[in-house]
Coordinates of C-alpha atoms and ligand atoms in Angstrom, one line a residue:
M18 CA -3.2 34.9 -19.8
P19 CA -3.3 32.0 -17.4
M20 CA -2.4 28.7 -18.9
S21 CA -5.6 27.0 -17.8
G22 CA -5.1 24.3 -20.4
R23 CA -2.5 22.8 -18.0
K24 CA -5.4 21.4 -16.1
D25 CA -6.3 19.2 -19.0
T26 CA -2.8 18.1 -19.8
P27 CA -2.2 14.6 -18.5
R28 CA 0.9 14.5 -16.1
E29 CA 2.5 11.6 -17.8
Q30 CA 2.8 13.5 -21.0
L31 CA 4.9 16.3 -19.7
P32 CA 8.6 16.3 -20.6
D33 CA 10.8 15.2 -17.7
S34 CA 12.9 18.4 -17.3
P35 CA 13.4 21.2 -14.8
L36 CA 11.5 23.4 -17.3
A37 CA 8.6 21.1 -17.1
G38 CA 6.4 23.8 -15.6
A39 CA 7.2 26.2 -18.3
L40 CA 6.7 23.5 -21.0
S41 CA 3.2 22.7 -20.3
L42 CA 2.3 23.3 -23.9
P43 CA -1.2 22.9 -25.3
R44 CA -1.6 19.9 -27.6
A45 CA -2.2 20.4 -31.3
G46 CA -5.8 20.6 -32.1
S47 CA -6.8 21.9 -28.7
D48 CA -9.2 24.7 -28.2
F49 CA -6.4 27.2 -27.6
G50 CA -5.2 29.3 -30.4
A51 CA -1.8 30.5 -31.7
I52 CA -1.7 33.3 -29.2
D53 CA -1.6 30.9 -26.3
A54 CA 1.2 29.0 -28.0
D55 CA 3.3 32.2 -28.4
E56 CA 2.8 33.1 -24.8
A57 CA 3.9 29.7 -23.8
W58 CA 7.1 30.0 -25.9
I59 CA 7.8 33.4 -24.4
A60 CA 7.5 31.9 -21.0
V61 CA 9.9 29.1 -22.0
I62 CA 12.5 31.6 -23.3
R63 CA 12.1 33.8 -20.2
K64 CA 12.6 30.8 -18.0
M65 CA 15.7 29.7 -20.0
D66 CA 17.0 33.2 -19.6
E67 CA 16.5 33.1 -15.9
T68 CA 18.1 29.7 -15.6
Y69 CA 21.1 30.9 -17.7
A70 CA 21.5 34.1 -15.6
E71 CA 21.4 31.9 -12.5
L72 CA 24.1 29.6 -13.9
V73 CA 26.3 32.6 -14.7
R74 CA 25.8 34.0 -11.2
Q75 CA 26.7 30.6 -9.7
Q76 CA 29.8 30.4 -12.0
V77 CA 30.9 33.9 -10.9
E78 CA 30.4 33.0 -7.3
L79 CA 32.3 29.7 -7.8
E80 CA 35.2 31.6 -9.4
A81 CA 35.3 34.1 -6.5
K82 CA 35.3 31.3 -4.0
N83 CA 38.1 29.5 -6.0
T84 CA 40.2 32.7 -6.0
A85 CA 39.7 33.1 -2.2
L86 CA 40.5 29.5 -1.7
E87 CA 43.7 29.8 -3.8
E88 CA 44.7 32.9 -1.9
A89 CA 44.1 31.2 1.4
Q90 CA 46.1 28.1 0.3
G91 CA 48.9 30.4 -1.0
F92 CA 48.9 32.3 2.3
I93 CA 49.1 29.0 4.3
A94 CA 51.8 27.6 2.0
G95 CA 53.7 30.9 2.4
L96 CA 53.4 30.7 6.2
L97 CA 54.5 27.1 6.2
G98 CA 57.3 27.8 3.8
S99 CA 58.7 30.7 5.8
M100 CA 58.5 29.0 9.2
T101 CA 62.0 28.2 10.5
D102 CA 60.5 25.7 12.9
V103 CA 60.0 22.1 11.7
L104 CA 56.3 21.3 11.2
V105 CA 54.8 17.8 10.8
A106 CA 51.1 17.1 10.7
C107 CA 50.0 13.4 11.1
D108 CA 46.7 11.7 11.2
L109 CA 45.6 10.0 14.4
S110 CA 47.5 6.9 13.6
G111 CA 50.7 8.9 13.3
R112 CA 51.0 8.9 9.5
V113 CA 52.5 12.0 8.0
E114 CA 49.9 14.1 6.2
Q115 CA 51.7 17.4 5.7
V116 CA 55.2 18.9 6.3
N117 CA 56.7 22.3 5.8
L118 CA 59.9 23.4 4.0
A119 CA 61.9 23.4 7.2
A120 CA 60.9 19.7 7.8
E121 CA 61.9 18.9 4.2
R122 CA 65.3 20.5 4.8
A123 CA 65.8 18.8 8.1
F124 CA 65.0 15.3 6.7
G125 CA 66.7 16.0 3.4
L126 CA 63.6 14.7 1.5
R127 CA 60.9 16.3 -0.5
A128 CA 57.4 16.4 0.9
D129 CA 56.1 13.6 -1.3
A130 CA 58.8 11.3 0.0
L131 CA 57.6 12.0 3.6
L132 CA 53.9 11.9 3.2
G133 CA 52.2 8.7 4.3
R134 CA 55.2 7.5 6.3
P135 CA 54.7 6.6 10.0
L136 CA 56.0 9.2 12.5
S137 CA 58.3 6.4 13.9
D138 CA 60.2 6.4 10.6
L139 CA 61.2 10.0 11.1
L140 CA 62.6 9.5 14.6
D141 CA 66.1 8.3 15.5
P142 CA 66.0 5.1 17.7
S143 CA 67.8 7.2 20.4
S144 CA 64.8 9.7 20.6
E145 CA 63.8 10.5 24.2
T146 CA 60.2 10.8 23.0
T147 CA 58.9 8.0 20.7
A148 CA 56.0 8.0 18.2
A149 CA 54.1 5.8 20.7
D150 CA 54.6 8.4 23.4
V151 CA 53.1 11.1 21.0
L152 CA 50.0 8.9 20.2
A153 CA 49.5 8.0 23.9
T154 CA 49.8 11.7 25.0
V155 CA 47.3 12.9 22.4
A156 CA 45.0 10.0 23.1
R157 CA 44.8 11.4 26.7
R158 CA 43.9 14.7 25.1
Q159 CA 47.1 16.3 26.5
R160 CA 49.4 18.7 24.8
I161 CA 53.0 17.9 24.0
A162 CA 54.9 20.6 25.7
D163 CA 58.6 21.1 25.2
R164 CA 59.4 17.5 24.7
E165 CA 62.8 16.4 23.3
F166 CA 62.7 14.5 20.0
T167 CA 65.7 13.2 18.1
L168 CA 65.0 13.2 14.3
A169 CA 66.7 10.8 12.0
T170 CA 68.3 13.1 9.4
P171 CA 71.0 12.5 6.7
D172 CA 73.4 14.5 8.9
G173 CA 72.8 12.2 11.8
P174 CA 70.5 12.5 14.8
L175 CA 69.1 16.0 15.3
A176 CA 67.7 17.0 18.7
I177 CA 64.7 19.2 18.7
A178 CA 62.3 20.6 21.3
V179 CA 58.7 19.9 20.2
N180 CA 55.3 21.3 21.1
G181 CA 52.2 19.6 19.7
A182 CA 48.5 19.2 20.0
L183 CA 45.5 17.6 18.4
R184 CA 44.2 19.0 15.1
F185 CA 40.4 19.3 14.8
D186 CA 38.2 19.5 11.7
P187 CA 35.6 22.3 11.3
R188 CA 33.0 20.1 13.1
G189 CA 35.3 19.8 16.1
R190 CA 36.3 16.2 15.6
A191 CA 39.9 15.3 16.3
V192 CA 41.5 14.4 13.0
G193 CA 45.2 14.5 13.5
I194 CA 48.2 15.7 15.4
V195 CA 50.4 18.8 14.7
L196 CA 54.0 18.9 15.9
V197 CA 56.2 21.9 15.8
G198 CA 59.9 21.7 16.8
R199 CA 63.0 23.8 16.9
P200 CA 66.5 22.4 16.9
I201 CA 67.8 22.4 20.5
G202 CA 71.2 23.6 19.4
E203 CA 69.6 26.8 18.1
L204 CA 67.7 27.2 21.3
R205 CA 70.8 26.6 23.4
A206 CA 72.7 29.1 21.3
A207 CA 69.8 31.6 21.8
Y208 CA 69.8 30.9 25.5
G209 CA 73.6 31.3 25.6
A210 CA 73.4 34.6 23.8
L211 CA 70.7 35.7 26.2
A212 CA 72.6 34.6 29.2
K213 CA 75.7 36.5 27.9
A214 CA 73.7 39.6 27.3
H215 CA 72.2 39.3 30.8
E216 CA 75.7 38.8 32.3
H217 CA 77.0 41.9 30.4
L218 CA 74.0 43.9 31.6
K219 CA 74.6 42.8 35.2
R220 CA 78.3 43.7 34.9
T221 CA 77.5 47.1 33.5
Q222 CA 75.0 47.7 36.3
Q223 CA 77.5 46.7 38.9
Q224 CA 80.0 49.1 37.4
L225 CA 77.4 51.8 37.5
V226 CA 76.5 51.0 41.1
H227 CA 80.2 51.1 41.9
A228 CA 80.6 54.4 40.0
E229 CA 77.7 55.8 42.0
K230 CA 79.2 54.6 45.3
M231 CA 82.5 56.2 44.3
A232 CA 80.7 59.4 43.3
S233 CA 78.7 59.7 46.5
L234 CA 81.8 58.8 48.5
G235 CA 83.6 61.6 46.6
R236 CA 80.8 64.0 47.5
L237 CA 80.8 62.9 51.1
V238 CA 84.6 63.4 51.4
A239 CA 84.4 66.8 49.7
G240 CA 81.5 67.8 52.0
V241 CA 83.2 66.5 55.2
A242 CA 86.5 68.2 54.2
H243 CA 84.7 71.4 53.7
E244 CA 83.0 71.1 57.0
L245 CA 86.2 70.2 58.9
N246 CA 88.0 73.1 57.3
N247 CA 86.3 75.7 59.4
P248 CA 86.9 74.4 62.9
I249 CA 90.4 73.3 61.9
S250 CA 91.4 76.8 60.7
F251 CA 89.8 78.1 63.8
V252 CA 91.9 75.8 66.0
Y253 CA 95.0 76.6 63.9
G254 CA 94.6 80.4 64.2
N255 CA 94.1 80.2 68.0
A256 CA 97.0 77.8 68.4
H257 CA 99.2 80.3 66.6
A258 CA 98.1 83.1 69.0
M259 CA 98.7 80.7 71.9
K260 CA 102.2 80.1 70.6
R261 CA 102.9 83.8 70.5
Y262 CA 101.5 84.3 74.0
A263 CA 103.6 81.4 75.3
E264 CA 106.8 82.9 73.7
R265 CA 106.2 86.2 75.4
L266 CA 105.3 84.6 78.8
I267 CA 108.5 82.4 78.6
A268 CA 110.6 85.5 77.8
Y269 CA 109.1 87.3 80.8
L270 CA 109.5 84.3 83.1
D271 CA 113.1 84.0 81.9
Q272 CA 113.7 87.5 83.3
V273 CA 111.9 86.7 86.5
H274 CA 114.1 83.6 87.0
A275 CA 117.2 85.6 86.2
G276 CA 116.4 87.9 89.2
A277 CA 115.6 91.1 87.2
D278 CA 114.6 94.0 89.4
A279 CA 111.1 95.4 89.6
T280 CA 111.7 98.3 87.1
A281 CA 113.2 95.9 84.5
L282 CA 110.3 93.5 85.0
A283 CA 107.7 96.3 84.7
K284 CA 109.4 97.4 81.5
A285 CA 109.4 93.8 80.1
R286 CA 105.8 93.3 81.1
G287 CA 104.8 96.3 79.0
E288 CA 107.0 95.5 76.1
L289 CA 105.9 91.8 75.9
R290 CA 102.2 92.8 76.4
I291 CA 101.9 90.2 79.2
D292 CA 98.6 91.6 80.6
R293 CA 97.0 91.4 77.1
A294 CA 98.3 87.8 76.7
L295 CA 97.0 86.8 80.1
S296 CA 93.5 88.2 79.4
D297 CA 93.3 86.6 75.9
I298 CA 94.5 83.2 76.9
P299 CA 91.1 81.9 78.3
A300 CA 89.1 82.9 75.2
T301 CA 91.8 81.6 72.9
L302 CA 91.8 78.3 74.7
S303 CA 88.0 78.0 74.6
G304 CA 88.1 78.8 70.9
M305 CA 90.5 76.0 70.4
L306 CA 88.4 73.7 72.5
E307 CA 85.3 74.6 70.6
G308 CA 87.0 74.0 67.3
A309 CA 88.3 70.7 68.5
E310 CA 84.9 69.7 69.7
R311 CA 83.3 70.6 66.3
V312 CA 85.9 68.4 64.6
R313 CA 85.1 65.6 67.1
D314 CA 81.4 65.9 66.4
I315 CA 81.9 65.9 62.6
V316 CA 84.1 62.8 62.9
A317 CA 81.5 61.2 65.2
D318 CA 78.8 62.0 62.6
L319 CA 80.9 60.6 59.9
R320 CA 81.4 57.4 61.9
R321 CA 77.7 57.1 62.7
F322 CA 76.3 58.0 59.3
S323 CA 78.7 56.0 57.2
S324 CA 78.6 52.8 59.2
D325 CA 76.7 50.1 57.4
R326 CA 75.5 48.0 60.3
R327 CA 72.0 47.1 59.2
E328 CA 71.0 45.6 62.5
A329 CA 71.7 48.8 64.3
R330 CA 68.2 50.1 64.8
E331 CA 68.0 53.0 67.2
V332 CA 66.0 56.0 68.2
F333 CA 67.7 59.0 66.6
D334 CA 67.1 62.7 66.2
L335 CA 66.2 63.7 62.7
A336 CA 67.3 67.3 63.2
G337 CA 70.9 66.2 63.6
V338 CA 70.8 64.0 60.5
V339 CA 69.2 66.8 58.4
R340 CA 71.7 69.4 59.6
S341 CA 74.7 67.2 58.9
A342 CA 73.4 66.3 55.4
V343 CA 72.8 70.0 54.5
D344 CA 76.2 70.9 55.9
W345 CA 78.0 68.2 54.0
V346 CA 76.2 68.6 50.6
A347 CA 74.7 72.0 50.2
K348 CA 77.2 74.2 52.0
S349 CA 80.2 72.8 50.2
Q350 CA 78.6 72.8 46.7
M351 CA 76.5 75.9 46.8
P352 CA 77.9 78.1 49.6
D353 CA 75.6 81.1 48.8
L354 CA 72.4 79.0 48.7
P355 CA 69.8 80.4 51.1
I356 CA 68.8 77.4 53.3
T357 CA 66.1 77.2 56.0
V358 CA 65.9 74.2 58.1
A359 CA 62.9 74.0 60.3
V360 CA 63.2 70.6 61.8
P361 CA 62.6 70.8 65.6
E362 CA 65.2 69.2 67.9
G363 CA 63.8 66.1 69.4
L364 CA 62.0 65.0 66.3
E365 CA 62.8 61.3 66.8
A366 CA 62.5 58.4 64.4
V367 CA 63.4 54.8 64.7
G368 CA 65.9 53.1 62.4
H369 CA 69.3 53.3 61.0
P370 CA 70.5 56.9 61.2
G371 CA 73.3 56.3 58.7
H372 CA 70.8 55.2 56.1
I373 CA 68.5 58.0 56.7
H374 CA 71.5 60.4 56.5
Q375 CA 72.2 58.9 53.1
V376 CA 68.6 59.5 52.0
M377 CA 68.8 63.1 53.2
M378 CA 72.1 63.6 51.4
N379 CA 70.6 62.3 48.1
L380 CA 67.6 64.5 48.4
V381 CA 69.6 67.6 49.2
Q382 CA 72.0 66.7 46.3
N383 CA 69.1 66.4 43.9
A384 CA 67.7 69.7 45.1
V385 CA 71.1 71.4 44.6
D386 CA 71.5 69.8 41.2
A387 CA 68.0 71.0 40.2
M388 CA 68.7 74.6 41.2
E389 CA 72.1 74.8 39.5
G390 CA 72.3 77.9 37.3
R391 CA 68.8 79.2 38.3
A392 CA 68.3 82.8 39.5
D393 CA 66.0 82.1 42.5
R394 CA 67.5 79.4 44.6
R395 CA 66.1 78.4 47.9
L396 CA 66.3 75.2 49.9
E397 CA 63.6 74.7 52.6
I398 CA 63.6 71.7 54.9
T399 CA 60.8 71.2 57.3
G400 CA 60.1 68.4 59.8
A401 CA 56.9 67.6 61.7
R402 CA 55.3 64.8 63.7
F403 CA 51.7 63.8 63.1
E404 CA 49.2 61.3 64.1
T405 CA 47.8 58.9 61.4
P406 CA 45.6 55.8 61.5
D407 CA 48.9 53.8 61.3
G408 CA 50.2 55.5 64.4
L409 CA 52.6 58.4 65.1
Q410 CA 54.8 59.4 62.1
V411 CA 57.4 61.9 61.4
A412 CA 58.0 63.6 58.0
V413 CA 60.8 65.6 56.6
R414 CA 60.0 67.6 53.5
V415 CA 62.8 68.9 51.2
R416 CA 61.6 71.7 48.9
D417 CA 63.7 73.4 46.2
T418 CA 63.0 76.1 43.7
G419 CA 64.3 74.1 40.7
P420 CA 62.1 73.3 37.6
G421 CA 60.1 70.6 39.5
I422 CA 59.5 67.1 38.2
P423 CA 57.5 66.8 34.9
D424 CA 54.2 64.9 35.5
A425 CA 55.2 62.4 32.8
L426 CA 58.4 61.5 34.8
M427 CA 56.7 61.3 38.3
D428 CA 56.3 57.5 38.0
R429 CA 59.8 56.9 36.8
I430 CA 62.1 58.9 39.0
F431 CA 62.2 56.1 41.6
D432 CA 63.2 53.5 39.0
P433 CA 66.8 52.3 39.2
F434 CA 69.0 53.9 36.6
F435 CA 66.4 56.5 35.6
T436 CA 68.2 59.8 35.3
T437 CA 67.8 63.0 33.2
K438 CA 71.3 64.1 34.1
P439 CA 74.2 64.0 31.6
V440 CA 76.5 60.9 31.6
G441 CA 79.0 61.2 34.4
K442 CA 76.7 63.4 36.5
G443 CA 74.1 61.0 37.7
T444 CA 73.5 57.2 37.5
G445 CA 69.9 57.4 38.4
L446 CA 70.3 55.2 41.5
G447 CA 69.9 57.9 44.1
L448 CA 66.1 57.9 44.5
S449 CA 65.7 54.2 44.0
I450 CA 68.1 53.6 46.9
C451 CA 66.3 56.2 49.0
Y452 CA 62.9 54.5 48.2
R453 CA 64.3 51.1 49.3
I454 CA 65.7 52.6 52.5
A455 CA 62.3 54.3 53.3
E456 CA 60.5 50.9 52.7
E457 CA 63.0 49.1 54.9
H458 CA 62.1 51.6 57.6
E459 CA 58.4 50.9 57.1
G460 CA 58.1 54.4 55.9
R461 CA 57.7 56.0 52.4
L462 CA 59.3 58.5 50.1
E463 CA 57.0 60.6 48.0
A464 CA 57.5 63.2 45.3
A465 CA 55.3 66.2 44.3
N466 CA 55.6 69.6 42.9
H467 CA 55.0 72.8 44.8
P468 CA 52.2 75.0 43.3
E469 CA 54.7 77.9 43.1
G470 CA 57.3 75.7 41.4
G471 CA 60.1 73.4 42.5
A472 CA 60.0 69.8 43.7
I473 CA 59.0 68.5 47.2
L474 CA 60.4 65.2 48.3
S475 CA 58.9 63.9 51.5
L476 CA 60.3 61.2 53.7
V477 CA 57.8 59.7 56.1
L478 CA 59.0 57.4 58.9
P479 CA 57.4 55.8 62.0
A480 CA 58.0 58.1 65.0
A481 CA 59.9 56.9 68.0
P482 CA 57.5 55.6 70.6
Ligands
ATP22 N1 64.5 67.9 43.3 C1 64.3 67.5 42.0 N2 63.9 68.3 41.1 C2 63.7 67.9 39.8 N3 64.0 66.7 39.3 C3 64.4 65.8 40.2 C4 64.6 66.1 41.6 N4 65.0 65.0 42.2 C5 65.1 64.0 41.3 N5 64.7 64.5 40.1 C6 64.6 63.7 38.8 O1 64.7 62.3 39.1 C7 65.8 61.7 38.5 C8 66.3 60.6 39.3 O2 66.9 61.0 40.5 P1 68.0 60.1 41.2 O3 68.4 60.8 42.4 O4 67.4 58.7 41.3 O5 69.1 60.0 40.1 P2 70.2 61.1 39.7 O6 70.2 62.2 40.6 O7 69.8 61.4 38.3 O8 71.5 60.3 39.7 P3 72.3 59.9 41.1 O9 71.4 60.3 42.2 O10 72.4 58.4 40.9 O11 73.6 60.5 41.0 C9 66.8 62.8 38.2 O12 67.7 62.6 37.2 C10 65.8 64.0 38.0 O13 65.4 64.0 36.6
MG23 MG1 70.3 61.9 42.8

């Protein structure tokens, strides 16, 4: 029932309490009966219940907030405590408001002995950066970046490198300064260790580069020796034959000079097979000459391709470079490898033939390595000239029937020191050197896999004009 009696109740008589609304009780002797009074009490009790429930809810909420606050404080205290860097927070006038454990240790004082002290108290008079510098810097709203401070500590002045900035309250007003520093000695030691590790790495890399040079020199020597072997044994065999012919001719001439008669001479001519010797001599000599020329060409190639004169840019024939690289690498290491070289004579590029020879030797070496122990082995090298928007270019493609290059490694094979070969077999420098040489020639080196298996390495160079 609505408490319409409230209308008649003078305001000034109501109790001054939050429950005032609920306590608008009928006065004694009013027209309302006992039922109205009961209802009013029930309303009062209900209101009290609600108020109590509200208080309990607020209490629970408050406790939850307290717990969260304690956890946050504990977390921050944990962070500050485990920081190895010295942390000092000051107000805007430079008075210390907070320090962490590392600061307490550095100053040899407990936090309460540090709080409230001016920053200048904590610095040694010799400090490169003064408290006034700090205040002036933050007043200009600038950060303090890697500034050197000298702290006054019980063990004497301690140099630290400090970074700092303004501290803001939740409303974004600057309320103080936070400084974080690390002893410079520690930093120097860390830099020292880093420099040492870097030095060690550089030395190891140099050793690897040296090892790679020695290994490719070894391969080059082995290849060249193998190549020279053929013409030299050819020359050697023919020279032996020439020696025998010469001995027989001399024996015959001796008889001529001794005045032997025609019958004796005819007999000697038959016995010494003089006619055979005379007819063989031109071919034997041409064989010797051919062998000697081959030796001369190999030595010339060796000179040309192993010289390191970077300034020597010239127009050169790729066919010769490819042939020599195949001869020196593949023929000596895999004599039974079927090789097709379809690089037309006169496919000319511009650059350093020795460096391009080195690229070709590396590519052929990689192909040979990839096919080692495989049943189907083939090396196909093709060369072509083509027109591009960048001008005339020449390309040499080296295709093998090895396992190909896994997609995941495609981006890494040109990285220096990337290798999948066992220790001692490869240093991983081959392709990175080739890549650099291609770039120096304003060309490029690309890797791909053939749809039928095996890798294709393509060297593209600007064509000779
Ligand atoms: N023809 C190829 N087939 C398959 N994988 C190849 C081929 N060529 C190169 N790779 C991969 O690329 C890697 C890097 O080649 P790179 O020539 O740079 O170094 P390497 O041959 O391992 O050592 P190095 O050439 O210094 O002796 C090789 O280890 C190999 O995994
Ligand atoms: Mg290699």
